PDB file of C-alpha atoms in Angstrom:
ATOM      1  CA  UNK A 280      -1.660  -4.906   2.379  1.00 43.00           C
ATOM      2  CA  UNK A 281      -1.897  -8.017   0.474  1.00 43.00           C
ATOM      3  CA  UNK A 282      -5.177  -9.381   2.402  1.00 42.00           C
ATOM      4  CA  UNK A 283      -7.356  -9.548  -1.122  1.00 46.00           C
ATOM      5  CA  UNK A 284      -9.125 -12.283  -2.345  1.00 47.00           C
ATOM      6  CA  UNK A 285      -7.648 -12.489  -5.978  1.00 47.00           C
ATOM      7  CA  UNK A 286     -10.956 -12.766  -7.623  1.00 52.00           C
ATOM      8  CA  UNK A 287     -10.250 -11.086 -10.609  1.00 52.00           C
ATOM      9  CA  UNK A 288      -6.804 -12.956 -11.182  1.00 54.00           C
ATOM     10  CA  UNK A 289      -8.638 -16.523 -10.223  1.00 63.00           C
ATOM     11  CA  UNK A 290      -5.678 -17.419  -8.545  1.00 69.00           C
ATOM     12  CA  UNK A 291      -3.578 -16.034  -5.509  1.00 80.00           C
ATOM     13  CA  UNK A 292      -1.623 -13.130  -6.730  1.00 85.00           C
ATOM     14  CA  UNK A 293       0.612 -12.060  -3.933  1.00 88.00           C
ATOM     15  CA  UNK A 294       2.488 -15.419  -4.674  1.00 91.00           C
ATOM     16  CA  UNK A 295       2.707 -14.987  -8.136  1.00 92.00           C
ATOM     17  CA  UNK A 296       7.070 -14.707  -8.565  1.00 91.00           C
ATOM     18  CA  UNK A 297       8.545 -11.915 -10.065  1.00 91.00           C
ATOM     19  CA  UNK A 298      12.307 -11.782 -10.675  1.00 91.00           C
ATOM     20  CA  UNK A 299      12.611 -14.298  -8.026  1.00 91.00           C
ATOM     21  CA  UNK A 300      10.256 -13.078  -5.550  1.00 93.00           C
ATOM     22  CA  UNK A 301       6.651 -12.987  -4.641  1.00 93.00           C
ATOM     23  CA  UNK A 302       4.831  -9.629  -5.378  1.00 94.00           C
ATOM     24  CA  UNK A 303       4.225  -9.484  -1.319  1.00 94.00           C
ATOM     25  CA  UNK A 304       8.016  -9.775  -1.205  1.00 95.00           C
ATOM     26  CA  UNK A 305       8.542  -6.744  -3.596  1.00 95.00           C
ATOM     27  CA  UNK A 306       6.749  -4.803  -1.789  1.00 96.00           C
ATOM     28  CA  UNK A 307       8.020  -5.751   1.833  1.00 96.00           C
ATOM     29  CA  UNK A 308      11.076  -5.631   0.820  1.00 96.00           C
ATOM     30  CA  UNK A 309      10.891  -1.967  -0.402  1.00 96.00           C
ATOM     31  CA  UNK A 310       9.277  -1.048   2.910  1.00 96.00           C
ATOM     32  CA  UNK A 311      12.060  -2.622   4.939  1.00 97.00           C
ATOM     33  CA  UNK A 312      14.419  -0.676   2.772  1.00 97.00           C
ATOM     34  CA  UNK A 313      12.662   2.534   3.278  1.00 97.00           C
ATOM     35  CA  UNK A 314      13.098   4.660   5.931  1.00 96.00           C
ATOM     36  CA  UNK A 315       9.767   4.077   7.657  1.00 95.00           C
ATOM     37  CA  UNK A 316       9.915   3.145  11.659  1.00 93.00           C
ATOM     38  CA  UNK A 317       7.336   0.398  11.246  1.00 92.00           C
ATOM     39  CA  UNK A 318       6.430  -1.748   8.635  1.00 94.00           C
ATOM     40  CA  UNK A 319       2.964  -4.014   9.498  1.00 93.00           C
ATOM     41  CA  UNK A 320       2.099  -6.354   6.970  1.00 93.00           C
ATOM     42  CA  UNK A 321      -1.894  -7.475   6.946  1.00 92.00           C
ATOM     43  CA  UNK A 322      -2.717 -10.837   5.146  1.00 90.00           C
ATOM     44  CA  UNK A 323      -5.410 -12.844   4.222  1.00 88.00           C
ATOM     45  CA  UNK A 324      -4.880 -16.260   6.410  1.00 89.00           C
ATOM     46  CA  UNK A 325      -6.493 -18.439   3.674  1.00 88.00           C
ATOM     47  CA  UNK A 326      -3.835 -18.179   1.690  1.00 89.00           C
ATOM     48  CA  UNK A 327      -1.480 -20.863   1.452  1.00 89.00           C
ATOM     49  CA  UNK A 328       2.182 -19.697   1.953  1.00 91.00           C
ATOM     50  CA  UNK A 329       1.060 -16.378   2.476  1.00 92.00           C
ATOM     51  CA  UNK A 330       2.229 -16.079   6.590  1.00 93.00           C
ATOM     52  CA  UNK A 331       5.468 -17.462   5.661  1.00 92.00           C
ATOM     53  CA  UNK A 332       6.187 -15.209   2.921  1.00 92.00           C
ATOM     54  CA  UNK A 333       5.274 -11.897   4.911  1.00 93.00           C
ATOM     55  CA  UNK A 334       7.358 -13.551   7.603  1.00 94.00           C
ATOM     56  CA  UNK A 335      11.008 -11.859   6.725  1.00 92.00           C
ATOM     57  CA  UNK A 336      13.037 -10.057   9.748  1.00 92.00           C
ATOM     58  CA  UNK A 337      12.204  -6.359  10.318  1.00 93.00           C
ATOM     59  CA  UNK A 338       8.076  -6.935   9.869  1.00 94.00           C
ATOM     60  CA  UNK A 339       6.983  -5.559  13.478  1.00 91.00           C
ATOM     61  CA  UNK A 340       3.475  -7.382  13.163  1.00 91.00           C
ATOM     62  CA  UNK A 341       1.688  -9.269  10.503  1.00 92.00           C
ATOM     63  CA  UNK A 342      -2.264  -9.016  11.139  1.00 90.00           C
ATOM     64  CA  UNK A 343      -4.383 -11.816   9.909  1.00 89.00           C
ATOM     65  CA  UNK A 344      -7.079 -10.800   8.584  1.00 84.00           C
ATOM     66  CA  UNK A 345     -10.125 -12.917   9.154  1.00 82.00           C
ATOM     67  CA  UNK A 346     -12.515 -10.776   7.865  1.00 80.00           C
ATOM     68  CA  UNK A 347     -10.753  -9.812   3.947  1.00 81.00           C
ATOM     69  CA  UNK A 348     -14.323 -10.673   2.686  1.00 76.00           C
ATOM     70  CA  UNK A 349     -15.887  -7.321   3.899  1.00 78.00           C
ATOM     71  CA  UNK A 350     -12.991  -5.751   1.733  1.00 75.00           C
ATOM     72  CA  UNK A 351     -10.672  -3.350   1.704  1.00 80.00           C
ATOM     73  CA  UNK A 352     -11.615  -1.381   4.399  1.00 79.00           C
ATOM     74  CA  UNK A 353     -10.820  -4.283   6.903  1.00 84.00           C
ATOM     75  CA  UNK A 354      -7.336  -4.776   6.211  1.00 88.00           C
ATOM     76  CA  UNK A 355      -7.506  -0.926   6.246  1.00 86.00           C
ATOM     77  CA  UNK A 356      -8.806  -0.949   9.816  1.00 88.00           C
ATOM     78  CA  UNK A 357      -6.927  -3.515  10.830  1.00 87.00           C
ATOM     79  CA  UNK A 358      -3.482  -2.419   9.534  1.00 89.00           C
ATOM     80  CA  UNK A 359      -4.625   1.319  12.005  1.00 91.00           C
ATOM     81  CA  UNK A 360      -5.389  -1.176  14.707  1.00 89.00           C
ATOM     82  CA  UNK A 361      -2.316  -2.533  15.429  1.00 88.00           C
ATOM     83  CA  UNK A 362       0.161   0.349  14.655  1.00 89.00           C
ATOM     84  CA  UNK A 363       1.976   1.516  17.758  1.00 86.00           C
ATOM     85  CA  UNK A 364       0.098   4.526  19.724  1.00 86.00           C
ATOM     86  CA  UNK A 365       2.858   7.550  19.059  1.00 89.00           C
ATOM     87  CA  UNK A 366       2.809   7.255  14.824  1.00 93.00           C
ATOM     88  CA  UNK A 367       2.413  10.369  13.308  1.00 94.00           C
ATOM     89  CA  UNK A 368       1.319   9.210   9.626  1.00 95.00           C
ATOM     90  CA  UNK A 369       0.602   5.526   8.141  1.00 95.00           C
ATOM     91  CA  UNK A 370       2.000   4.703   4.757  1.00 96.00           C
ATOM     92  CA  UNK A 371      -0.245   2.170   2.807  1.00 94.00           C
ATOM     93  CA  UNK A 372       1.282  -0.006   0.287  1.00 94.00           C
ATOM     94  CA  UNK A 373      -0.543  -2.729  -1.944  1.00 91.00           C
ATOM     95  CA  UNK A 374       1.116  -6.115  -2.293  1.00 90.00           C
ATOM     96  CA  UNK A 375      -0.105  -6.163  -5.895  1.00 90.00           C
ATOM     97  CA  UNK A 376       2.127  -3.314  -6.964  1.00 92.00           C
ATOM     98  CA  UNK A 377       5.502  -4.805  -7.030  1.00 93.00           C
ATOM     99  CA  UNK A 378       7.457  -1.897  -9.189  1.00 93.00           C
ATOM    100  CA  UNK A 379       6.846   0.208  -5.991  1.00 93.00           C
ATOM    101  CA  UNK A 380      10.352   1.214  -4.785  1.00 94.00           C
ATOM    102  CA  UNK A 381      11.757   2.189  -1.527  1.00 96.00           C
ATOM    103  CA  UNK A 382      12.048   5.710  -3.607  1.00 96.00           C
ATOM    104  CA  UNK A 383       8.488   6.546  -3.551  1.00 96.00           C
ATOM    105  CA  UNK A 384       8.227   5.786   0.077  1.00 97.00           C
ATOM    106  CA  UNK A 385      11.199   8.107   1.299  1.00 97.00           C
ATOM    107  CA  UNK A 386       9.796  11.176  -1.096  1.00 96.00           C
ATOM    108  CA  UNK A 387       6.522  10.874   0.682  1.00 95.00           C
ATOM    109  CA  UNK A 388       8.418  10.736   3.926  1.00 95.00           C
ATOM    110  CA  UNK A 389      10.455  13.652   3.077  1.00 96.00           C
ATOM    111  CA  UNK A 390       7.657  15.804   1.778  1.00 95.00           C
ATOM    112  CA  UNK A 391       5.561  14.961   5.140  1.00 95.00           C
ATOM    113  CA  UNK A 392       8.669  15.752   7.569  1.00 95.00           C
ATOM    114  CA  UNK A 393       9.433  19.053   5.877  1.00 95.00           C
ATOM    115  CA  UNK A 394       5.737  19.949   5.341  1.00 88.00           C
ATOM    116  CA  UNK A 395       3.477  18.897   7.766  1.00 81.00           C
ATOM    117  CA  UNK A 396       0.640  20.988   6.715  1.00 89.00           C
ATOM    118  CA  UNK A 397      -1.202  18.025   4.622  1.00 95.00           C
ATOM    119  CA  UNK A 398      -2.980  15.239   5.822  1.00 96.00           C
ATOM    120  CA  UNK A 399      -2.654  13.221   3.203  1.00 96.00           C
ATOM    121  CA  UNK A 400       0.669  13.167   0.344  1.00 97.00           C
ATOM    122  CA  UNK A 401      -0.184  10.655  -2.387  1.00 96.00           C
ATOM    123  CA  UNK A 402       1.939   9.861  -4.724  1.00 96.00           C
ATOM    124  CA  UNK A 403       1.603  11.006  -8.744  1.00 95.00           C
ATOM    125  CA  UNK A 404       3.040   8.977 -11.696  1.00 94.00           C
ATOM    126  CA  UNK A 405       3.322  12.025 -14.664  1.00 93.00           C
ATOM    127  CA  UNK A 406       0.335  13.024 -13.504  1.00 90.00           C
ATOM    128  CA  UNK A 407      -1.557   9.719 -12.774  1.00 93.00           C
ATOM    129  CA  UNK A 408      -2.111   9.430  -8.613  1.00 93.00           C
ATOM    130  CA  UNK A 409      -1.691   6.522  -7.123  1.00 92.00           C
ATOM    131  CA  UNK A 410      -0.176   4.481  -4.065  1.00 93.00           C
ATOM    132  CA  UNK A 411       1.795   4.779  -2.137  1.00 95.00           C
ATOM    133  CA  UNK A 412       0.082   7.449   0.332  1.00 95.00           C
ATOM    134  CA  UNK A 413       0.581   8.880   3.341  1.00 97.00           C
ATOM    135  CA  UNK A 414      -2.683   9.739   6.008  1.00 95.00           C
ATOM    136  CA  UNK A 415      -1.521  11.822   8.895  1.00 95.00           C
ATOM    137  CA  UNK A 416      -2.467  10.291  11.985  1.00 94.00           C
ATOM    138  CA  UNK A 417      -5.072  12.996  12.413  1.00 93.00           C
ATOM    139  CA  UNK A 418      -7.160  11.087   9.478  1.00 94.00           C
ATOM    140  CA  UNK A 419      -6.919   7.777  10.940  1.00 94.00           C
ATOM    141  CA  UNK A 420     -10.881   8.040  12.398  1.00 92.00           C
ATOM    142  CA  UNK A 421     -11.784   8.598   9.138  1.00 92.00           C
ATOM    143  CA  UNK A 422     -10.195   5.629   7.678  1.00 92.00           C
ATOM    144  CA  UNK A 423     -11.682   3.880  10.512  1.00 90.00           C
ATOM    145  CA  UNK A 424     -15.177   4.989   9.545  1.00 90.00           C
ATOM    146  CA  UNK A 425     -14.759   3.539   5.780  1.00 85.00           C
ATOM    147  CA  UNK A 426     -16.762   0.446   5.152  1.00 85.00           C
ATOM    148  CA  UNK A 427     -16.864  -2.175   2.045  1.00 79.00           C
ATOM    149  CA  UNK A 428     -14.497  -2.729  -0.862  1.00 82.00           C
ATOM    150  CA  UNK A 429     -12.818   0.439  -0.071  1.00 80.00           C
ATOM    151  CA  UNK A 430      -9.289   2.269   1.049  1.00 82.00           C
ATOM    152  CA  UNK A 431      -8.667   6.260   1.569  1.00 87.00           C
ATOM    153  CA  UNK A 432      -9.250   6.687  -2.230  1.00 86.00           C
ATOM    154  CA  UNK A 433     -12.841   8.911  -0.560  1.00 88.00           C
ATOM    155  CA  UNK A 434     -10.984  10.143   1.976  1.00 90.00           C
ATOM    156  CA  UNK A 435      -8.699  11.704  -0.999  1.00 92.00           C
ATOM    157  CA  UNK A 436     -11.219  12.877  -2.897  1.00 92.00           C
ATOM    158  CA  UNK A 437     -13.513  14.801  -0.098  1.00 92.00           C
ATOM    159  CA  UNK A 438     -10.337  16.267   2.039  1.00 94.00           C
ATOM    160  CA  UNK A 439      -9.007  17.774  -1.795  1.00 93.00           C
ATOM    161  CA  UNK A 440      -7.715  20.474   0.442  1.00 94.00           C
ATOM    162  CA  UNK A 441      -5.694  18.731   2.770  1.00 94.00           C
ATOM    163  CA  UNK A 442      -4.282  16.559  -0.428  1.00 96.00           C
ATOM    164  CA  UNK A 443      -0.344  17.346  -1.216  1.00 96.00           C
ATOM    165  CA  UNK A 444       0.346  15.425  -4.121  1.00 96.00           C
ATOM    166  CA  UNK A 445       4.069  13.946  -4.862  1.00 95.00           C
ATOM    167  CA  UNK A 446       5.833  13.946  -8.339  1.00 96.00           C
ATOM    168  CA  UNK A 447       7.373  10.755  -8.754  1.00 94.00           C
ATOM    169  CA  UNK A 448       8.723  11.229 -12.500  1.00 92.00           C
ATOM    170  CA  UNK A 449       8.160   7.677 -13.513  1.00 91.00           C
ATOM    171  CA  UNK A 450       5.431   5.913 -15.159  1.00 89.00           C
ATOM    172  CA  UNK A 451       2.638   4.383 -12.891  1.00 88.00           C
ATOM    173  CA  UNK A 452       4.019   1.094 -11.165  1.00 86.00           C
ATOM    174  CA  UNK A 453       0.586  -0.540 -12.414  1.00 80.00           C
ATOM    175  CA  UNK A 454      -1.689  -3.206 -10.278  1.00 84.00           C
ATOM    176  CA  UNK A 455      -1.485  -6.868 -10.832  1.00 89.00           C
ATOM    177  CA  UNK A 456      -5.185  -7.663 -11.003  1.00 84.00           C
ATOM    178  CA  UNK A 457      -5.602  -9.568 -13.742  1.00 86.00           C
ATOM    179  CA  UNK A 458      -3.598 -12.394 -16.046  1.00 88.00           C
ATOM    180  CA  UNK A 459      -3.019  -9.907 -18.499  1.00 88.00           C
ATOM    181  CA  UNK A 460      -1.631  -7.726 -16.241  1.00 87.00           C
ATOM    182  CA  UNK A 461       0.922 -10.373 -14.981  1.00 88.00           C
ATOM    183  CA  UNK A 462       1.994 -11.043 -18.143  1.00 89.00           C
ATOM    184  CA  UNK A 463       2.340  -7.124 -18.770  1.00 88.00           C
ATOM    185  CA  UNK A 464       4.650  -7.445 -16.004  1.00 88.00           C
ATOM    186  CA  UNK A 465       6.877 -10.534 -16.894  1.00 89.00           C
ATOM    187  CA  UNK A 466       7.203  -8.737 -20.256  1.00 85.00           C
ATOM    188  CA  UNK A 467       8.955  -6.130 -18.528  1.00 73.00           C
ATOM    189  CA  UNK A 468      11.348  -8.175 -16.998  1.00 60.00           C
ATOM    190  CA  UNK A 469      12.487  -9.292 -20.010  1.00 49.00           C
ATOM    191  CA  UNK A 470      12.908  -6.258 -22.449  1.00 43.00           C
TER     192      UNK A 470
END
């Protein structure tokens, strides 16, 4: 999802390069490589450049969405909207989190196809949770029902039962919300 309004970062962040890509393009790119059926891709239209860089071969459907003022919860809803009818599980991605790897998508893949007794698997950094995560399809009204600046993070925290939680055994790929946190990033590049 890379339909926020960059408020905190004062300029568009999903553009912002990294090694030679936009953040967005991290992150589609390690979807693509994944072994996930579908990979939708919601925007925020007001963006300049934005519809042509979340344009790359393999994308099934890139939502605009209109309504990224009302927060999270609409690119949310409209990322559920437009998936095809037989999904089993939705895997949400942020485009501000470019370190995420096509590695952290297949574990959560593999621990929902050999499980399949969770409804959600989110994804742990030595202990720190975080994205990516899985929601079976059977907590997609839910999602539906969230409102404001908002994902499943609730949804995570009231279904604690029905939480399987995935080892990655890497630091947390951290959020690009601010400058400082850009520059965090470029300084890994280089060392």
């Amino acid at each position: 999802m890379g339909a926020g309004k960059s408020e905190r970062m004062g300029t568009p962040k999903m553009m912002l390069r990294y090694q030679e890509k936009t953040l967005i393009r991290h992150v589609i790119d390690a979807a693509l490589d994944s072994d996930v059926d579908d990979v939708v891709v919601v925007i925020n239209p007001e963006v300049e450049g934005l519809l042509a860089e979340a344009t790359v071969a393999g994308v099934n459907k890139i939502f605009l969405n209109n309504h990224s003022n009302k927060g999270l919860s609409s690119s949310v809803k409209s990322g559920l909207y437009v998936l095809p009818a037989e999904v089993e599980a939705a895997i949400f991605l942020l485009g501000d989190q470019p370190l995420i790897s096509t590695r952290e998508i297949n574990l959560l893949l593999e621990e929902f196809h050999a499980d399949h007794e969770h409804f959600i698997y989110q994804s742990s950094y030595i202990g720190k949770r975080g994205h990516p995560v899985l929601f079976h399809r059977r907590m997609f009204n839910r999602l539906l029902e969230i409102k404001g600046d908002k994902g499943g993070r609730d949804l995570v925290k009231k279904y604690t039962d029905q939480v399987k939680i995935i080892e990655m055994g890497k630091n947390y790929p951290f959020d690009i919300d601010t400058i400082a946190d850009y520059k965090k990033l470029l300084r890994k590049e280089v060392s």
